[in-house]
PDB file of C-alpha atoms in Angstrom:
ATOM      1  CA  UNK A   1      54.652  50.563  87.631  1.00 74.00           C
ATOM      2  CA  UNK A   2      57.747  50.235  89.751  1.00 85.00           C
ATOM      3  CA  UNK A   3      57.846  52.277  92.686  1.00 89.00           C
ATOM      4  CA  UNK A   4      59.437  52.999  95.606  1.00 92.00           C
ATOM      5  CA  UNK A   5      58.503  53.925  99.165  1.00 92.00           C
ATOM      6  CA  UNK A   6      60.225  55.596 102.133  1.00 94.00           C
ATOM      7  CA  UNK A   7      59.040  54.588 105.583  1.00 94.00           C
ATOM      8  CA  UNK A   8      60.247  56.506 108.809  1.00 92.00           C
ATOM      9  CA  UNK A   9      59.478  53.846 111.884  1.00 88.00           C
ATOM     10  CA  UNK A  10      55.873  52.683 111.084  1.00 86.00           C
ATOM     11  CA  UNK A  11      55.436  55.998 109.106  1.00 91.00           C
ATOM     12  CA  UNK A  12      55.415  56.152 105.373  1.00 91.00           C
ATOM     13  CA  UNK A  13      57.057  59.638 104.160  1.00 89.00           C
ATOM     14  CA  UNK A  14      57.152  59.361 100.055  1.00 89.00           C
ATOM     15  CA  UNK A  15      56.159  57.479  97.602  1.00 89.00           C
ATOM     16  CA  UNK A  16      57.479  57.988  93.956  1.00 89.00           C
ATOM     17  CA  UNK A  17      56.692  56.067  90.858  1.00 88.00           C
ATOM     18  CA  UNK A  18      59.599  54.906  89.149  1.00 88.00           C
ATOM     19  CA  UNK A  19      58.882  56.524  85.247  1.00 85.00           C
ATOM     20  CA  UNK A  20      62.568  57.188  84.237  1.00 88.00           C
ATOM     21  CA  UNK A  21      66.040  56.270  83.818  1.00 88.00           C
ATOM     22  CA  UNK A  22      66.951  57.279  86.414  1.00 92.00           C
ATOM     23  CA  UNK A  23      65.352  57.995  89.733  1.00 93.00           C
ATOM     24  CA  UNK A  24      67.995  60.570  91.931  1.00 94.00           C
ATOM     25  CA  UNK A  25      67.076  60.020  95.748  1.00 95.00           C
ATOM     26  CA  UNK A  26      68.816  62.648  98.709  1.00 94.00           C
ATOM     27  CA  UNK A  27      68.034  65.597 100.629  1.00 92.00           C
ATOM     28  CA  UNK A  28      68.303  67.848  97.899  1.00 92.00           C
ATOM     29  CA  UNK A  29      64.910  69.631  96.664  1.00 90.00           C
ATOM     30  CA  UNK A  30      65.423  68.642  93.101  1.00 91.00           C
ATOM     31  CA  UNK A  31      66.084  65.204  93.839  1.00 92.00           C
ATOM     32  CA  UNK A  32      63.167  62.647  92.504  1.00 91.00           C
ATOM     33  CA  UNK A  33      62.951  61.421  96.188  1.00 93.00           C
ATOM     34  CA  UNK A  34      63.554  64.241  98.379  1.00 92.00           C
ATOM     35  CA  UNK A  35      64.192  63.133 102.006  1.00 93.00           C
ATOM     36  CA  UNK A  36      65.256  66.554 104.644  1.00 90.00           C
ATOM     37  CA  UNK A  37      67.083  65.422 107.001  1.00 92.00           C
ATOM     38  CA  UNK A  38      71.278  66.274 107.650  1.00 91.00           C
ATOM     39  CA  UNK A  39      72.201  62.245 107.563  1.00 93.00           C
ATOM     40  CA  UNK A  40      70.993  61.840 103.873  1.00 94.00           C
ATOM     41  CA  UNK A  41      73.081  63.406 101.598  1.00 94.00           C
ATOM     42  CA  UNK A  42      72.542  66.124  98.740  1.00 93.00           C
ATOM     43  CA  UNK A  43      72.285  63.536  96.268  1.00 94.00           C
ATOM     44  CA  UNK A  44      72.901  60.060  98.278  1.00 96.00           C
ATOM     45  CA  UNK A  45      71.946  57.147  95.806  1.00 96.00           C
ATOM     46  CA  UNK A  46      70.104  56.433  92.644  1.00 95.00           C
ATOM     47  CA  UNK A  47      68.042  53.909  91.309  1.00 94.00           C
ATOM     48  CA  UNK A  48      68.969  53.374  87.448  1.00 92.00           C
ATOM     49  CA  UNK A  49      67.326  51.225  85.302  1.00 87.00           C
ATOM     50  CA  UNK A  50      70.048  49.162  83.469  1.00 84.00           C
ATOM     51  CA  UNK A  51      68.951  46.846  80.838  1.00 80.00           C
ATOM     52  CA  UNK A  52      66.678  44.760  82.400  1.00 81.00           C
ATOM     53  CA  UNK A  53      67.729  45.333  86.063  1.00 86.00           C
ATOM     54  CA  UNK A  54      66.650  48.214  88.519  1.00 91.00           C
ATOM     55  CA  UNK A  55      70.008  48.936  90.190  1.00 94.00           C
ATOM     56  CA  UNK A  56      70.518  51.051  93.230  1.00 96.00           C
ATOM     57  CA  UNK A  57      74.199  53.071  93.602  1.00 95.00           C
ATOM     58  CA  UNK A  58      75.436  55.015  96.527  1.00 96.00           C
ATOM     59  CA  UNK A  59      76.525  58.750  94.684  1.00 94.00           C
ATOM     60  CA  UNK A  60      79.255  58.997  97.148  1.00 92.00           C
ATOM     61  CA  UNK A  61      77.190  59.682 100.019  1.00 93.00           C
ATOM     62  CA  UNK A  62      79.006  60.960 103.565  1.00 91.00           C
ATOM     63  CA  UNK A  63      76.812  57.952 105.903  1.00 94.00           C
ATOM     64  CA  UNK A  64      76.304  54.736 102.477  1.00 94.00           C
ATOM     65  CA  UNK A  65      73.383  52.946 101.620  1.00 96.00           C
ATOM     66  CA  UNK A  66      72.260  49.008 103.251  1.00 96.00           C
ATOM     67  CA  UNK A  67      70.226  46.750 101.243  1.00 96.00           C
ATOM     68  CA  UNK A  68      68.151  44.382 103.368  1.00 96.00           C
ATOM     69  CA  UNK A  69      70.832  45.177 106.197  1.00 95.00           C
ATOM     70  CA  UNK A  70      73.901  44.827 104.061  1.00 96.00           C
ATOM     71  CA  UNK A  71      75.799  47.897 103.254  1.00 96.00           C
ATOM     72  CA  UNK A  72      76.452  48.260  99.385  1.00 95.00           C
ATOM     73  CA  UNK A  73      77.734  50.990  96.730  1.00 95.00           C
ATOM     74  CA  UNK A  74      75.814  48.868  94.007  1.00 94.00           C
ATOM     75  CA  UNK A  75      73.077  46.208  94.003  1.00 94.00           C
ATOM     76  CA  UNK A  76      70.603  44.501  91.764  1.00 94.00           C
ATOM     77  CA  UNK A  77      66.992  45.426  93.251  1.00 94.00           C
ATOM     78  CA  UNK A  78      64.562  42.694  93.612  1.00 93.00           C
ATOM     79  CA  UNK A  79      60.979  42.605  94.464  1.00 92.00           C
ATOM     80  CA  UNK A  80      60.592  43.938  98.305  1.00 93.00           C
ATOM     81  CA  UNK A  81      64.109  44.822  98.990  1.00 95.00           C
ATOM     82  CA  UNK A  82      64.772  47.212 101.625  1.00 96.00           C
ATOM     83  CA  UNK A  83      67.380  50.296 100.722  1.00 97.00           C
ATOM     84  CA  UNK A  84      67.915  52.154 104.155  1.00 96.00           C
ATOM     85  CA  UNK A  85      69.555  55.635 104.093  1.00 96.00           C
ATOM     86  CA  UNK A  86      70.193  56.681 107.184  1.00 94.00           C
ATOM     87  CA  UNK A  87      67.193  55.903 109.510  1.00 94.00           C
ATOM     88  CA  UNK A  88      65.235  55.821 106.650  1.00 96.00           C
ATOM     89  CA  UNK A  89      63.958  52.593 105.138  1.00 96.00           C
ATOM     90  CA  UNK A  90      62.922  52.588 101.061  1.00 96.00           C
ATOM     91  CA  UNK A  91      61.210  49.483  99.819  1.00 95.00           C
ATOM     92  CA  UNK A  92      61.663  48.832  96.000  1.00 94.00           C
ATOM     93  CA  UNK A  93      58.363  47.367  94.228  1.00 91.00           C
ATOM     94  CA  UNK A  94      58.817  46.283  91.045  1.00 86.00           C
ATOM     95  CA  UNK A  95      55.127  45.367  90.006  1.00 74.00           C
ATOM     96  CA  UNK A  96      52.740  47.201  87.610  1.00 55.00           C
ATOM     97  CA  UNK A  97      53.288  48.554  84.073  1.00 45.00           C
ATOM     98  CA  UNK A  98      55.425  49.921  82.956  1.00 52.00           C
ATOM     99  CA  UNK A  99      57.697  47.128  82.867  1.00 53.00           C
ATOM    100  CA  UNK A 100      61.988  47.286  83.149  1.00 54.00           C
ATOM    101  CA  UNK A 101      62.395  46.712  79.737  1.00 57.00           C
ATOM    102  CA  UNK A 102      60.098  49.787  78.346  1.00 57.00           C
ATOM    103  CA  UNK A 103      61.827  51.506  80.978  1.00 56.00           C
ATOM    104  CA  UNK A 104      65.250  50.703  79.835  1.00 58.00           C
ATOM    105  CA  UNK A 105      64.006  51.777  76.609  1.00 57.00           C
ATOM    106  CA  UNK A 106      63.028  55.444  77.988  1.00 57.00           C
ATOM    107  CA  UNK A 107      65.057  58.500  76.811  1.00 53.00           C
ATOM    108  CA  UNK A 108      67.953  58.787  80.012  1.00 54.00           C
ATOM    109  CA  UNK A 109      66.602  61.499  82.276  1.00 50.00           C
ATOM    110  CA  UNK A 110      67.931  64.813  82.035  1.00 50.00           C
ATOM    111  CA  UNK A 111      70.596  65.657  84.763  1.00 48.00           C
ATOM    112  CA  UNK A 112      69.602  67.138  87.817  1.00 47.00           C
ATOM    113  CA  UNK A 113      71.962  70.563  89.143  1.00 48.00           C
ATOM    114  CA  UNK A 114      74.612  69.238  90.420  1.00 48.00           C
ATOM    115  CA  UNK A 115      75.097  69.364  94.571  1.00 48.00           C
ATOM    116  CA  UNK A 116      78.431  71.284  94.171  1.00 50.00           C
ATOM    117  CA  UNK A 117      76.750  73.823  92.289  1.00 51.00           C
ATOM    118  CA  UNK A 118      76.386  77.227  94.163  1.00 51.00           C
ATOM    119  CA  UNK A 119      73.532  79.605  93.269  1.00 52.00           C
ATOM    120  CA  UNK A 120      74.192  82.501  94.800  1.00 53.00           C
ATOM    121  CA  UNK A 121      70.523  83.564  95.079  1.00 51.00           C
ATOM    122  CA  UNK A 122      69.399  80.560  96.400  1.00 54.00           C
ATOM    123  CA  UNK A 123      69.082  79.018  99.794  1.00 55.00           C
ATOM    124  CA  UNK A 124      71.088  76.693 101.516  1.00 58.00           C
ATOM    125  CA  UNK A 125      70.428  74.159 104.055  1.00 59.00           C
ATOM    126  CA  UNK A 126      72.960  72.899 106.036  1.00 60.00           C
ATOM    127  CA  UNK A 127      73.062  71.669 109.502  1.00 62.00           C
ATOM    128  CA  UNK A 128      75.130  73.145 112.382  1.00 63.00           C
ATOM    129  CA  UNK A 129      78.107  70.542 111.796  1.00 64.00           C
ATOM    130  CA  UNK A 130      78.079  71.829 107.971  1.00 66.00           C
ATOM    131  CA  UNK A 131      77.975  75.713 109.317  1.00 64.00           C
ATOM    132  CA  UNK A 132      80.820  74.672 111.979  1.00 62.00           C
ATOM    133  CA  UNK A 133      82.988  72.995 109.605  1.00 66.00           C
ATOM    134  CA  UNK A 134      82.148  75.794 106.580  1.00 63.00           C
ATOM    135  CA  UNK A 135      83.510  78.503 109.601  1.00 63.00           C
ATOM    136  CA  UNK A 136      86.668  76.824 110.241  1.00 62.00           C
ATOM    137  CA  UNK A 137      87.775  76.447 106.722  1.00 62.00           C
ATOM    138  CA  UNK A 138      87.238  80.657 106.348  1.00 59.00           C
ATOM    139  CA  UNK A 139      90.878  81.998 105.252  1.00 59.00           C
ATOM    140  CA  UNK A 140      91.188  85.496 106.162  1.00 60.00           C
ATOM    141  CA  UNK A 141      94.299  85.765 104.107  1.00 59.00           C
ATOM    142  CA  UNK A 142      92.225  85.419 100.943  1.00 54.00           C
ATOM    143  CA  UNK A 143      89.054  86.756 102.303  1.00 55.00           C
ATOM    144  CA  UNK A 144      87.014  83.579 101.729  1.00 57.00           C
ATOM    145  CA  UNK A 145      86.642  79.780 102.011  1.00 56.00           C
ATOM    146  CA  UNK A 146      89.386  77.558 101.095  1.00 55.00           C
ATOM    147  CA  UNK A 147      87.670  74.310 100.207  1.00 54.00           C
ATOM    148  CA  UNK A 148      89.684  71.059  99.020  1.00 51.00           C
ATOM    149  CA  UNK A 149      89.083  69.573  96.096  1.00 45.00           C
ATOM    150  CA  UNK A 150      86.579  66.632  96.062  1.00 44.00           C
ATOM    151  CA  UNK A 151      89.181  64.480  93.095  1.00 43.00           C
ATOM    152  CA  UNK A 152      92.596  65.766  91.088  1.00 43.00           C
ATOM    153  CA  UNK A 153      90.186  66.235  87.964  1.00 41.00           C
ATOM    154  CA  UNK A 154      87.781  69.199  90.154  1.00 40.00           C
ATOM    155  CA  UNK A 155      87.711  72.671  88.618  1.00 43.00           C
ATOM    156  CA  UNK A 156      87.456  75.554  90.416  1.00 43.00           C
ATOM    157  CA  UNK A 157      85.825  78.724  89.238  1.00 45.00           C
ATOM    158  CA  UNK A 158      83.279  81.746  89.517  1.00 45.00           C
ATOM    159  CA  UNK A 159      80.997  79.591  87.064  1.00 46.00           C
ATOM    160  CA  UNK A 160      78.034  78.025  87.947  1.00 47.00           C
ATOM    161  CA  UNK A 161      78.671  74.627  86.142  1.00 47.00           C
ATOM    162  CA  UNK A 162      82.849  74.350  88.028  1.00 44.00           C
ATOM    163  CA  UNK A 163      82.546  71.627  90.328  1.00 44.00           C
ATOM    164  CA  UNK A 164      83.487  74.101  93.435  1.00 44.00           C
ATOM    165  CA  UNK A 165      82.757  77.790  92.680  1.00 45.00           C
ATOM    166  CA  UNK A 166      83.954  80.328  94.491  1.00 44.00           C
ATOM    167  CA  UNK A 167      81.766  83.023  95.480  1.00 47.00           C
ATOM    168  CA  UNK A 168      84.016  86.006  96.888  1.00 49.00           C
ATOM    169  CA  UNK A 169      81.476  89.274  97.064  1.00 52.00           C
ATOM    170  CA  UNK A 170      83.824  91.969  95.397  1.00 57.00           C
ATOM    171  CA  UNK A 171      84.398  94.665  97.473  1.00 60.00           C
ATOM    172  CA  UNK A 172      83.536  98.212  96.184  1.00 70.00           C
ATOM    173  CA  UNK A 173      86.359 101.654  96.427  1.00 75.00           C
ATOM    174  CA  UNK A 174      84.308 103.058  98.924  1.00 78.00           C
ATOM    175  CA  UNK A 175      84.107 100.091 101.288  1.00 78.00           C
ATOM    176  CA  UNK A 176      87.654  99.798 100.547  1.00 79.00           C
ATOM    177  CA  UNK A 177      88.406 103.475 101.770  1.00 83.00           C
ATOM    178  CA  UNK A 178      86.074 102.716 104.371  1.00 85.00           C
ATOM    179  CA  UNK A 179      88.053  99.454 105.988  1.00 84.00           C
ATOM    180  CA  UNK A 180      91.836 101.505 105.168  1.00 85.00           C
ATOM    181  CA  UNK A 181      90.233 104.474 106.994  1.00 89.00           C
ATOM    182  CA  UNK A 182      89.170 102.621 110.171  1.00 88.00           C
ATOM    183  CA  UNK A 183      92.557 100.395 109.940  1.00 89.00           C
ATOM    184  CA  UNK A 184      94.609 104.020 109.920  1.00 89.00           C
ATOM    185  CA  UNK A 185      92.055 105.173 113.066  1.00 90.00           C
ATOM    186  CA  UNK A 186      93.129 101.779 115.007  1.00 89.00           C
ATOM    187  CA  UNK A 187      96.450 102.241 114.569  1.00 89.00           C
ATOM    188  CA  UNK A 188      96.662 105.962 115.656  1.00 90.00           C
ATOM    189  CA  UNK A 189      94.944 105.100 118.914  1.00 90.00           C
ATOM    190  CA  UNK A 190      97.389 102.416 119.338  1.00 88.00           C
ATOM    191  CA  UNK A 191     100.494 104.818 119.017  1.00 87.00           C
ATOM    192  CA  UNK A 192      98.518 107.218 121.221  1.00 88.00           C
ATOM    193  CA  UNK A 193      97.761 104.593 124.318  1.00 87.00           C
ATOM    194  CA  UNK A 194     101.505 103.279 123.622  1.00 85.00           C
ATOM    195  CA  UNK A 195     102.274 106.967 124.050  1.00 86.00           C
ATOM    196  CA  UNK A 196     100.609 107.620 127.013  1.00 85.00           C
ATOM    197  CA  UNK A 197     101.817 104.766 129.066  1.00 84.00           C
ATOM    198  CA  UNK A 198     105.381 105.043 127.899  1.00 81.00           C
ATOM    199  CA  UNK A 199     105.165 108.789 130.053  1.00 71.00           C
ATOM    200  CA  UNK A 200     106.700 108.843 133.381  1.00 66.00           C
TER     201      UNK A 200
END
């Protein structure tokens, strides 16, 4: 059975069998190749099968894939080639059963959720660069996060299945009164100290 393996150094770190479609590799959980570490993206590459050919394709990833030392968005695996993400190096077997072909035949593998998508009772990993750059895009005037669109085509919405949802927490009447009460207390002891040092 195809397979592939990730070595870190001299270490080996995963080893998946290759038994669908396609096989999603990144540092996502639900990925079929889960690698944690901040330089591998969510979802950074997959390996599809394609007729009779086991392809590899970057997914957009921040930091690319090289193929035996060559970077790539798309290549034709052979036997013993060498995918590196990041410091990690995945060699691609392609011996065993099942072969390409009864691959290829396989029902296409059912889509994993989708990196943009934002559970809001999950947990999220990101690494301090991710937190920094998530806390300077924080607009006060809207009283959230104003992220860009990834392509013209992106939706943006409260659902799960937008490709950027926005999660704003609503804000209750009491909280409300609570924030326009301390505002009104701020601004009283402002006119009182501007008061007091305007007396001779």
């Amino acid at each position: 059975m195809p397979s592939l393996t990730v070595r870190l150094r001299d270490r080996q770190v995963a080893h998946a069998q290759i038994v669908k479609a396609e096989t999603r590799i990144g540092r996502d959980p639900l990925c079929d190749v889960a690698i944690d570490n901040a330089a591998v993206s969510r979802v950074h590459a997959a390996l599809r099968i394609e007729g009779n050919d086991a392809v590899i394709v970057d997914c957009d990833s921040a930091n690319g894939i090289l193929v035996n030392g060559v970077a790539t968005k798309w290549q034709v695996l052979k036997d013993g080639d060498v995918i590196q993400i990041a410091k990690f190096h995945i060699t691609y077997a392609a011996s065993g059963a099942p072969s390409i072909a009864e691959l290829a035949r396989m029902k296409p593998a059912e889509p994993a959720a989708s990196p943009d998508t934002i559970n809001p009772d999950g947990t999220v990993h990101m690494s301090s660069g991710e937190i920094q750059k998530l806390m300077r895009s924080y607009d006060p005037e809207i009283g959230g996060i104003a992220a860009p669109l990834k392509r013209p085509a992106s939706t943006a919405a409260r659902a799960p299945a937008s490709q950027t949802a926005i999660m704003q927490t609503p804000v209750s009447k009491e909280r409300r009164l609570i924030i326009a009460m301390s505002i009104a207390i701020l601004v009283l002891i402002v006119i009182v100290v501007a008061l007091a040092l305007k007396k001779p």
